[in-house]
Amino acid sequence: MKYYSTNKQAPEVDLQTAVVKGLAIDKGLYMPENIKRFPDSFFEKITEMSFQEIAYEVALAFFGEDIDSATLKGIVYDALSFETPVVPVIGSIYSLELFHGPTLAFKDVGARFMARILGYFIKKQGITDVNVLVATSGDTGSAVANGFLGVDGIHVYVLYPKGKVSAIQECQFTTLGQNITALEIDGAFDDCQALVKAAFLDEDLNEKLRLTSANSINVARFLPQAFYYFNAYAQLRRRGIKDDIVVCVPSGNFGNLTAGLIAKKMGLPIRRFIAANNKNDIFLQYLLTGFYNPKPSVQTLANAMDVGDPSNFVRILDLFHHKHELITQVITGFSCPDESIRETVKTCYESTGYLLDPHGACGYLALLEKLQPNETGVFLETAHPAKFKETIEDIIQKPVNIPEKLQEFRKGTKQSIELSKNFLELKTYLLKTN
Ligand SMILES: *Cc1c(COP(=O)(O)O)cnc(C)c1O
């Protein structure tokens, strides 16, 4: 299958090039040329399929022309080898728990999948020196670092904002060693993202190094995120719910929501989406006014969504042919300030016993406020609350148990390289170490 750039000023490429390059040369994001629509019969039999079986069918639709089916099946089953996501109900709202992977956040699915696809292509080409640059506000770095840990031929550089990620998140990418290097940037997440973008556009660096990204700009990272929307539907349908489903997606860079929109385009019966933002509500403002006005991000309790210029916004525009009125028919916005996050985590816990994380809290509250009586709401619970231990304990005034998987990370020693937000410093460092 061919992939085109959202800017339409670059040649179409195959999957291998889209994955290895990350960003198109015209600075656009790659999009699949065809989005296959599943027949109704697929959705009827979906209740009898496992998560891995469903994901494999979806993966075939995107990657089946470029990767032989036995290899693809292996990649899907291996990337999703952790337990099947579960969908508990809180009152009348469903929580699609996406935190059962190795770093307890939804990004594990995309990161593990991408690591295996990229590993496959570089092995095929005999390449041994691919550098993955990834900017993180916390969760991406841990998922990508762990997803790529020990993959031959790939070195990962995680750029993260100094002092702006939680202690546990930081352990998850600064203690691994091997092919993972943590770069501690004196700046905000947006600075880290800008540095990564600048590196991709820098001629010297690209001449001397093979660079790619593992942020959701990479098609091998964001497309697999479509898998769990299908799984959510299967889970609801098993309980007899198949109409008027509303999915609420706590959003930062909008990779997750974009994957959901693609799943809908593939025929998945989702009626509409709600994009839940924290105080960084550029997307909500766009929906309300039709004007996209990126701003520097502000720090919030839901820090994985502290994004002032969401990279996947261009993909959403592209999917809807740049028509604001079409976008607002399918997506409603929501903004959840820190006070509401606190209030929601506290009241939900006290009244139902369910412990939300700060990101999921934005999604849950959006559904409480925006769901119509005939609709069934499911929000993506994007991370385990223990990843935000300090914040959650401060809100509920009770200790939060740390799952075994997270405890392990805390035993390591932090190793990081401190850099300023000046691009030249990063460039010099990368040239020196490669
Ligand atoms: C990354 C992340 C988000 C935002 O996802 P996007 O795809 O960037 O919109 C939300 N919640 C958590 C916990 C995350 O790690």
Short mmCIF file of C-alpha atoms and ligand atoms in Angstrom, two decimals:
data_model
loop_
_atom_site.label_atom_id
_atom_site.label_comp_id
_atom_site.label_asym_id
_atom_site.label_seq_id
_atom_site.Cartn_x
_atom_site.Cartn_y
_atom_site.Cartn_z
CA MET A 1 0.00 0.00 0.00
CA LYS A 2 1.12 3.54 -0.69
CA TYR A 3 1.31 6.30 1.87
CA TYR A 4 0.85 9.95 0.94
CA SER A 5 1.90 13.08 2.79
CA THR A 6 -0.81 15.30 4.32
CA ASN A 7 0.93 18.25 2.64
CA LYS A 8 0.64 16.54 -0.76
CA GLN A 9 4.00 18.00 -1.87
CA ALA A 10 6.05 14.81 -1.49
CA PRO A 11 6.02 11.61 -3.52
CA GLU A 12 3.95 8.67 -2.27
CA VAL A 13 6.02 6.00 -0.57
CA ASP A 14 5.69 2.37 0.49
CA LEU A 15 5.24 1.23 4.10
CA GLN A 16 8.94 0.58 4.60
CA THR A 17 9.87 4.16 3.66
CA ALA A 18 7.03 5.67 5.68
CA VAL A 19 8.14 3.76 8.78
CA VAL A 20 11.87 4.33 8.37
CA LYS A 21 11.51 8.05 7.51
CA GLY A 22 8.71 8.92 9.93
CA LEU A 23 7.99 12.36 8.46
CA ALA A 24 7.56 13.14 4.73
CA ILE A 25 10.10 15.49 3.11
CA ASP A 26 7.45 18.20 2.76
CA LYS A 27 7.04 18.01 6.59
CA GLY A 28 3.63 16.38 6.19
CA LEU A 29 2.49 13.24 7.99
CA TYR A 30 2.00 10.01 6.10
CA MET A 31 -1.51 8.62 5.61
CA PRO A 32 -2.55 5.26 4.15
CA GLU A 33 -3.88 5.61 0.62
CA ASN A 34 -6.72 3.14 1.21
CA ILE A 35 -8.74 2.58 4.32
CA LYS A 36 -10.40 -0.79 3.84
CA ARG A 37 -14.02 -1.09 4.92
CA PHE A 38 -14.95 -4.32 6.67
CA PRO A 39 -18.23 -6.00 5.68
CA ASP A 40 -21.08 -6.16 8.23
CA SER A 41 -20.43 -9.89 8.62
CA PHE A 42 -17.05 -9.08 10.22
CA PHE A 43 -18.78 -7.15 13.00
CA GLU A 44 -21.26 -9.96 13.54
CA LYS A 45 -18.54 -12.52 14.16
CA ILE A 46 -16.30 -10.15 16.12
CA THR A 47 -17.75 -11.28 19.45
CA GLU A 48 -16.24 -14.72 18.93
CA MET A 49 -12.75 -13.44 18.19
CA SER A 50 -9.89 -12.85 20.64
CA PHE A 51 -8.17 -9.45 20.84
CA GLN A 52 -5.20 -10.87 18.90
CA GLU A 53 -7.44 -12.32 16.18
CA ILE A 54 -9.27 -9.02 15.78
CA ALA A 55 -6.01 -7.06 15.74
CA TYR A 56 -4.55 -9.38 13.10
CA GLU A 57 -7.51 -8.76 10.76
CA VAL A 58 -7.11 -5.00 11.22
CA ALA A 59 -3.34 -5.24 10.74
CA LEU A 60 -3.85 -7.18 7.50
CA ALA A 61 -5.98 -4.33 6.16
CA PHE A 62 -3.12 -1.87 6.62
CA PHE A 63 0.06 -3.90 6.33
CA GLY A 64 -0.99 -7.09 4.55
CA GLU A 65 0.35 -5.97 1.16
CA ASP A 66 3.79 -5.10 2.53
CA ILE A 67 4.52 -7.82 5.08
CA ASP A 68 3.92 -11.54 4.54
CA SER A 69 1.04 -12.84 6.61
CA ALA A 70 3.01 -15.25 8.81
CA THR A 71 5.44 -12.49 9.83
CA LEU A 72 2.63 -10.03 10.40
CA LYS A 73 0.74 -12.50 12.53
CA GLY A 74 3.87 -13.07 14.62
CA ILE A 75 4.33 -9.32 15.08
CA VAL A 76 0.69 -8.81 16.14
CA TYR A 77 0.63 -11.69 18.60
CA ASP A 78 3.99 -10.76 20.06
CA ALA A 79 3.20 -7.03 20.36
CA LEU A 80 -0.11 -7.84 22.10
CA SER A 81 1.16 -10.71 24.22
CA PHE A 82 0.08 -9.07 27.46
CA GLU A 83 -3.40 -9.64 28.82
CA THR A 84 -6.52 -8.65 26.91
CA PRO A 85 -7.85 -5.18 27.77
CA VAL A 86 -10.89 -5.32 30.02
CA VAL A 87 -13.89 -3.02 30.07
CA PRO A 88 -15.28 -2.53 33.57
CA VAL A 89 -18.40 -0.41 34.00
CA ILE A 90 -18.45 2.51 36.42
CA GLY A 91 -22.07 3.36 37.09
CA SER A 92 -23.27 3.32 33.50
CA ILE A 93 -20.02 4.37 31.83
CA TYR A 94 -17.51 1.89 30.42
CA SER A 95 -13.79 2.20 30.98
CA LEU A 96 -11.62 0.73 28.23
CA GLU A 97 -8.56 -0.05 30.33
CA LEU A 98 -5.51 0.27 28.14
CA PHE A 99 -2.95 -0.04 30.89
CA HIS A 100 -2.17 -3.72 30.99
CA GLY A 101 1.04 -3.54 28.95
CA PRO A 102 4.61 -3.45 30.27
CA THR A 103 4.64 0.27 31.14
CA LEU A 104 0.95 0.42 32.10
CA ALA A 105 -0.14 2.89 29.42
CA PHE A 106 -1.91 2.51 26.08
CA LYS A 107 1.20 3.52 24.17
CA ASP A 108 2.68 0.07 24.79
CA VAL A 109 0.57 -1.33 21.95
CA GLY A 110 1.81 1.12 19.31
CA ALA A 111 5.37 1.21 20.59
CA ARG A 112 5.81 -2.57 20.69
CA PHE A 113 4.19 -2.91 17.30
CA MET A 114 6.35 -0.24 15.73
CA ALA A 115 9.56 -1.67 17.23
CA ARG A 116 8.80 -5.01 15.60
CA ILE A 117 7.84 -3.55 12.21
CA LEU A 118 10.90 -1.31 12.10
CA GLY A 119 13.09 -4.19 13.30
CA TYR A 120 11.70 -6.33 10.48
CA PHE A 121 12.37 -3.76 7.75
CA ILE A 122 15.90 -2.84 8.83
CA LYS A 123 16.87 -6.48 9.12
CA LYS A 124 15.51 -7.06 5.63
CA GLN A 125 17.66 -4.20 4.33
CA GLY A 126 20.71 -5.17 6.40
CA ILE A 127 20.79 -1.79 8.17
CA THR A 128 22.30 -1.65 11.67
CA ASP A 129 22.35 2.02 12.64
CA VAL A 130 18.86 3.46 12.92
CA ASN A 131 18.38 6.20 15.51
CA VAL A 132 14.91 6.73 16.92
CA LEU A 133 14.27 10.17 18.40
CA VAL A 134 11.27 10.51 20.62
CA ALA A 135 9.93 13.50 22.54
CA THR A 136 7.94 12.65 25.62
CA SER A 137 5.88 14.29 28.32
CA GLY A 138 6.18 11.01 30.24
CA ASP A 139 4.31 8.05 28.84
CA THR A 140 5.61 7.95 25.27
CA GLY A 141 9.20 7.75 26.43
CA SER A 142 8.57 4.82 28.74
CA ALA A 143 6.49 2.89 26.21
CA VAL A 144 8.92 3.49 23.33
CA ALA A 145 12.03 2.80 25.42
CA ASN A 146 10.59 -0.49 26.68
CA GLY A 147 9.11 -1.43 23.33
CA PHE A 148 12.48 -0.96 21.59
CA LEU A 149 14.72 -2.23 24.39
CA GLY A 150 17.23 -4.70 22.98
CA VAL A 151 16.01 -4.48 19.36
CA ASP A 152 19.08 -4.99 17.15
CA GLY A 153 20.21 -2.15 14.93
CA ILE A 154 18.15 0.56 16.65
CA HIS A 155 19.27 3.16 19.19
CA VAL A 156 16.56 5.19 20.96
CA TYR A 157 17.01 8.75 22.27
CA VAL A 158 14.24 9.85 24.61
CA LEU A 159 13.96 13.66 24.98
CA TYR A 160 12.02 14.67 28.06
CA PRO A 161 11.38 17.95 29.90
CA LYS A 162 13.48 18.20 33.06
CA GLY A 163 11.36 18.15 36.22
CA LYS A 164 8.07 17.82 34.34
CA VAL A 165 7.52 14.06 34.34
CA SER A 166 6.55 11.99 37.38
CA ALA A 167 9.24 10.11 39.31
CA ILE A 168 7.95 6.71 38.21
CA GLN A 169 7.69 7.75 34.57
CA GLU A 170 11.26 8.99 34.65
CA CYS A 171 12.54 5.64 36.01
CA GLN A 172 10.89 3.85 33.12
CA PHE A 173 13.19 5.33 30.50
CA THR A 174 16.26 6.54 32.40
CA THR A 175 17.23 3.23 34.01
CA LEU A 176 17.20 0.86 31.07
CA GLY A 177 20.66 1.32 29.51
CA GLN A 178 21.51 -0.89 26.50
CA ASN A 179 20.20 0.82 23.35
CA ILE A 180 18.22 3.48 25.24
CA THR A 181 19.58 6.97 26.06
CA ALA A 182 17.56 9.52 28.03
CA LEU A 183 18.14 13.20 27.16
CA GLU A 184 16.95 15.54 29.90
CA ILE A 185 16.02 18.83 28.26
CA ASP A 186 15.90 22.09 30.18
CA GLY A 187 12.52 23.16 28.79
CA ALA A 188 8.89 22.11 28.28
CA PHE A 189 7.48 19.18 26.31
CA ASP A 190 6.86 21.47 23.34
CA ASP A 191 10.59 22.28 23.31
CA CYS A 192 11.39 18.56 23.19
CA GLN A 193 8.95 18.09 20.33
CA ALA A 194 10.42 21.10 18.49
CA LEU A 195 13.95 19.69 18.91
CA VAL A 196 12.90 16.36 17.43
CA LYS A 197 11.22 18.09 14.50
CA ALA A 198 14.29 20.29 13.94
CA ALA A 199 16.53 17.21 13.94
CA PHE A 200 14.43 15.54 11.26
CA LEU A 201 14.65 18.62 9.06
CA ASP A 202 18.38 19.20 9.58
CA GLU A 203 20.37 18.35 6.45
CA ASP A 204 23.70 17.58 8.18
CA LEU A 205 22.11 15.22 10.64
CA ASN A 206 20.13 13.42 7.96
CA GLU A 207 23.19 13.11 5.78
CA LYS A 208 25.26 11.55 8.55
CA LEU A 209 22.67 9.67 10.59
CA ARG A 210 19.63 7.56 9.90
CA LEU A 211 16.90 9.19 11.97
CA THR A 212 13.32 8.25 12.56
CA SER A 213 10.59 9.04 15.03
CA ALA A 214 8.52 6.88 17.32
CA ASN A 215 6.01 9.58 18.21
CA SER A 216 2.53 9.09 16.87
CA ILE A 217 3.60 10.83 13.67
CA ASN A 218 4.97 7.41 12.66
CA VAL A 219 2.35 5.29 10.86
CA ALA A 220 3.61 2.08 12.48
CA ARG A 221 2.97 3.63 15.89
CA PHE A 222 -0.43 5.24 15.41
CA LEU A 223 -2.25 2.83 13.07
CA PRO A 224 -2.06 -0.16 15.48
CA GLN A 225 -3.93 1.98 17.98
CA ALA A 226 -7.01 1.25 15.87
CA PHE A 227 -6.91 -2.31 17.25
CA TYR A 228 -8.37 -1.59 20.64
CA TYR A 229 -11.35 0.37 19.33
CA PHE A 230 -12.39 -2.84 17.58
CA ASN A 231 -11.79 -4.71 20.80
CA ALA A 232 -13.94 -2.22 22.77
CA TYR A 233 -16.75 -2.75 20.31
CA ALA A 234 -16.43 -6.54 20.59
CA GLN A 235 -16.57 -6.29 24.38
CA LEU A 236 -19.69 -4.09 24.30
CA ARG A 237 -21.38 -6.22 21.68
CA ARG A 238 -20.83 -9.30 23.84
CA ARG A 239 -22.93 -7.48 26.43
CA GLY A 240 -25.64 -6.79 23.88
CA ILE A 241 -24.67 -3.19 23.11
CA LYS A 242 -24.05 -2.41 19.47
CA ASP A 243 -25.65 0.93 18.66
CA ASP A 244 -25.17 4.55 19.66
CA ILE A 245 -21.71 3.97 21.05
CA VAL A 246 -19.80 7.12 21.94
CA VAL A 247 -16.06 6.84 22.50
CA CYS A 248 -14.33 9.49 24.55
CA VAL A 249 -10.60 9.86 24.00
CA PRO A 250 -8.36 11.79 26.42
CA SER A 251 -6.20 13.59 23.88
CA GLY A 252 -2.82 15.28 23.63
CA ASN A 253 -1.19 14.79 20.24
CA PHE A 254 -4.40 13.19 18.91
CA GLY A 255 -2.77 10.01 17.63
CA ASN A 256 -5.21 7.91 19.59
CA LEU A 257 -8.27 9.79 18.38
CA THR A 258 -7.03 9.69 14.78
CA ALA A 259 -6.70 5.89 15.03
CA GLY A 260 -10.29 5.79 16.31
CA LEU A 261 -11.48 7.89 13.38
CA ILE A 262 -9.75 5.46 11.04
CA ALA A 263 -11.44 2.53 12.79
CA LYS A 264 -14.78 4.28 12.21
CA LYS A 265 -13.89 4.72 8.54
CA MET A 266 -13.24 0.96 8.40
CA GLY A 267 -16.89 0.51 9.32
CA LEU A 268 -16.60 0.16 13.09
CA PRO A 269 -20.03 1.19 14.42
CA ILE A 270 -19.02 4.10 16.62
CA ARG A 271 -21.58 6.86 16.49
CA ARG A 272 -19.37 9.74 17.52
CA PHE A 273 -16.26 10.71 19.46
CA ILE A 274 -15.56 13.12 22.26
CA ALA A 275 -12.05 14.55 22.43
CA ALA A 276 -11.29 15.27 26.08
CA ASN A 277 -8.55 17.82 26.67
CA ASN A 278 -7.10 19.24 29.85
CA LYS A 279 -6.53 23.02 30.04
CA ASN A 280 -4.62 22.73 26.76
CA ASP A 281 -7.78 22.97 24.70
CA ILE A 282 -6.60 24.18 21.30
CA PHE A 283 -8.66 21.48 19.62
CA LEU A 284 -11.84 22.41 21.50
CA GLN A 285 -11.29 26.02 20.42
CA TYR A 286 -10.90 24.85 16.84
CA LEU A 287 -14.19 22.96 17.00
CA LEU A 288 -15.96 25.98 18.47
CA THR A 289 -14.52 28.63 16.15
CA GLY A 290 -13.11 26.94 13.06
CA PHE A 291 -9.73 28.56 13.76
CA TYR A 292 -6.69 26.53 14.72
CA ASN A 293 -4.54 28.60 16.99
CA PRO A 294 -1.59 26.64 18.47
CA LYS A 295 -0.19 27.94 21.74
CA PRO A 296 2.61 26.99 24.10
CA SER A 297 1.36 24.24 26.41
CA VAL A 298 0.61 24.79 30.08
CA GLN A 299 1.46 22.20 32.72
CA THR A 300 -1.47 20.20 34.14
CA LEU A 301 -2.13 17.11 36.27
CA ALA A 302 -2.75 15.14 33.07
CA ASN A 303 0.74 15.83 31.75
CA ALA A 304 0.68 13.39 28.82
CA MET A 305 -1.90 15.72 27.31
CA ASP A 306 0.07 18.95 27.82
CA VAL A 307 0.32 19.67 24.12
CA GLY A 308 -0.14 23.10 22.56
CA ASP A 309 0.12 22.13 18.89
CA PRO A 310 -1.10 18.54 18.43
CA SER A 311 0.91 16.85 15.70
CA ASN A 312 -1.94 14.68 14.41
CA PHE A 313 -4.33 17.60 13.90
CA VAL A 314 -3.27 17.65 10.22
CA ARG A 315 -4.30 14.00 9.89
CA ILE A 316 -7.77 14.81 11.22
CA LEU A 317 -8.06 17.69 8.75
CA ASP A 318 -6.98 15.34 5.98
CA LEU A 319 -9.49 12.62 6.92
CA PHE A 320 -12.32 15.15 6.69
CA HIS A 321 -11.04 16.98 3.59
CA HIS A 322 -10.34 20.09 5.69
CA LYS A 323 -14.07 20.65 6.28
CA HIS A 324 -14.78 21.99 9.74
CA GLU A 325 -18.48 21.19 9.48
CA LEU A 326 -17.71 17.51 8.79
CA ILE A 327 -15.33 17.32 11.74
CA THR A 328 -17.85 18.81 14.17
CA GLN A 329 -20.45 16.25 13.06
CA VAL A 330 -18.26 13.43 14.36
CA ILE A 331 -16.19 14.96 17.17
CA THR A 332 -17.23 17.04 20.16
CA GLY A 333 -14.64 18.75 22.32
CA PHE A 334 -14.25 19.03 26.06
CA SER A 335 -11.81 20.76 28.37
CA CYS A 336 -11.12 19.61 31.90
CA PRO A 337 -9.18 21.98 34.18
CA ASP A 338 -7.07 20.61 37.05
CA GLU A 339 -9.77 21.41 39.66
CA SER A 340 -12.22 19.20 37.74
CA ILE A 341 -9.64 16.41 37.41
CA ARG A 342 -9.19 16.42 41.19
CA GLU A 343 -12.91 16.56 41.85
CA THR A 344 -13.63 13.75 39.37
CA VAL A 345 -10.92 11.39 40.65
CA LYS A 346 -12.13 11.98 44.22
CA THR A 347 -15.89 11.66 43.72
CA CYS A 348 -15.60 8.71 41.35
CA TYR A 349 -13.39 6.88 43.83
CA GLU A 350 -15.59 7.70 46.82
CA SER A 351 -18.87 6.84 45.14
CA THR A 352 -17.88 3.81 43.03
CA GLY A 353 -14.50 2.58 44.31
CA TYR A 354 -12.98 2.97 40.81
CA LEU A 355 -9.67 4.77 40.77
CA LEU A 356 -9.18 6.94 37.67
CA ASP A 357 -5.85 8.35 36.53
CA PRO A 358 -5.76 12.10 35.73
CA HIS A 359 -6.11 11.49 31.95
CA GLY A 360 -8.94 9.00 32.23
CA ALA A 361 -10.65 11.43 34.61
CA CYS A 362 -10.93 13.98 31.77
CA GLY A 363 -12.56 11.33 29.59
CA TYR A 364 -14.92 10.08 32.28
CA LEU A 365 -16.08 13.60 33.17
CA ALA A 366 -16.63 14.49 29.51
CA LEU A 367 -18.99 11.51 29.20
CA LEU A 368 -20.82 12.35 32.42
CA GLU A 369 -21.49 15.79 31.01
CA LYS A 370 -21.97 15.17 27.30
CA LEU A 371 -23.61 11.76 26.88
CA GLN A 372 -27.20 11.71 25.60
CA PRO A 373 -29.71 9.39 27.33
CA ASN A 374 -29.87 6.84 24.47
CA GLU A 375 -26.08 6.58 24.08
CA THR A 376 -23.54 4.18 25.58
CA GLY A 377 -20.30 5.85 26.58
CA VAL A 378 -16.86 4.31 26.78
CA PHE A 379 -13.75 6.30 27.62
CA LEU A 380 -10.18 5.23 27.09
CA GLU A 381 -8.47 4.78 30.46
CA THR A 382 -5.07 5.59 28.99
CA ALA A 383 -2.80 4.91 31.98
CA HIS A 384 -2.74 3.14 35.33
CA PRO A 385 -3.36 5.56 38.24
CA ALA A 386 -0.19 4.35 39.99
CA LYS A 387 1.86 6.04 37.26
CA PHE A 388 0.71 9.29 38.88
CA LYS A 389 1.08 8.09 42.45
CA GLU A 390 1.93 11.46 44.07
CA THR A 391 -0.96 13.29 42.38
CA ILE A 392 -3.54 10.60 43.09
CA GLU A 393 -2.50 10.13 46.73
CA ASP A 394 -2.74 13.86 47.23
CA ILE A 395 -6.30 13.80 45.83
CA ILE A 396 -7.73 10.76 47.57
CA GLN A 397 -5.59 11.07 50.72
CA LYS A 398 -4.86 7.34 50.69
CA PRO A 399 -1.83 5.32 49.60
CA VAL A 400 -1.91 3.96 46.05
CA ASN A 401 -0.51 0.49 45.48
CA ILE A 402 2.23 0.24 42.90
CA PRO A 403 1.82 -2.82 40.66
CA GLU A 404 4.74 -5.23 40.54
CA LYS A 405 5.63 -4.25 36.96
CA LEU A 406 6.16 -0.63 38.02
CA GLN A 407 8.10 -1.53 41.18
CA GLU A 408 10.75 -3.19 39.06
CA PHE A 409 11.64 0.07 37.32
CA ARG A 410 12.22 1.83 40.62
CA LYS A 411 15.11 -0.47 41.44
CA GLY A 412 17.32 0.84 38.61
CA THR A 413 19.75 3.78 38.62
CA LYS A 414 18.87 6.95 36.74
CA GLN A 415 21.17 7.75 33.83
CA SER A 416 20.53 10.81 31.67
CA ILE A 417 22.36 13.40 29.60
CA GLU A 418 21.36 17.00 30.38
CA LEU A 419 20.94 19.34 27.42
CA SER A 420 19.49 22.83 26.91
CA LYS A 421 16.63 23.45 24.49
CA ASN A 422 19.09 24.88 22.00
CA PHE A 423 19.06 22.70 18.89
CA LEU A 424 22.78 23.10 18.22
CA GLU A 425 23.57 21.38 21.50
CA LEU A 426 21.45 18.35 20.56
CA LYS A 427 22.93 18.28 17.08
CA THR A 428 26.50 18.37 18.37
CA TYR A 429 25.72 15.62 20.86
CA LEU A 430 24.16 13.35 18.25
CA LEU A 431 27.01 13.85 15.79
CA LYS A 432 29.58 13.18 18.50
CA THR A 433 28.00 9.93 19.72
CA ASN A 434 27.30 8.41 16.32
C1 LIG B 1 -0.16 9.89 25.26
C2 LIG B 1 -1.24 9.91 26.26
C3 LIG B 1 -2.46 10.54 26.01
C4 LIG B 1 -2.71 11.32 24.74
O1 LIG B 1 -2.70 10.51 23.60
P1 LIG B 1 -2.55 11.17 22.14
O2 LIG B 1 -2.55 10.05 21.22
O3 LIG B 1 -1.24 11.92 22.15
O4 LIG B 1 -3.69 12.10 21.98
C5 LIG B 1 -3.44 10.46 26.96
N1 LIG B 1 -3.24 9.82 28.13
C6 LIG B 1 -2.08 9.20 28.42
C7 LIG B 1 -1.90 8.54 29.74
C8 LIG B 1 -1.03 9.23 27.50
O5 LIG B 1 0.12 8.65 27.79
#
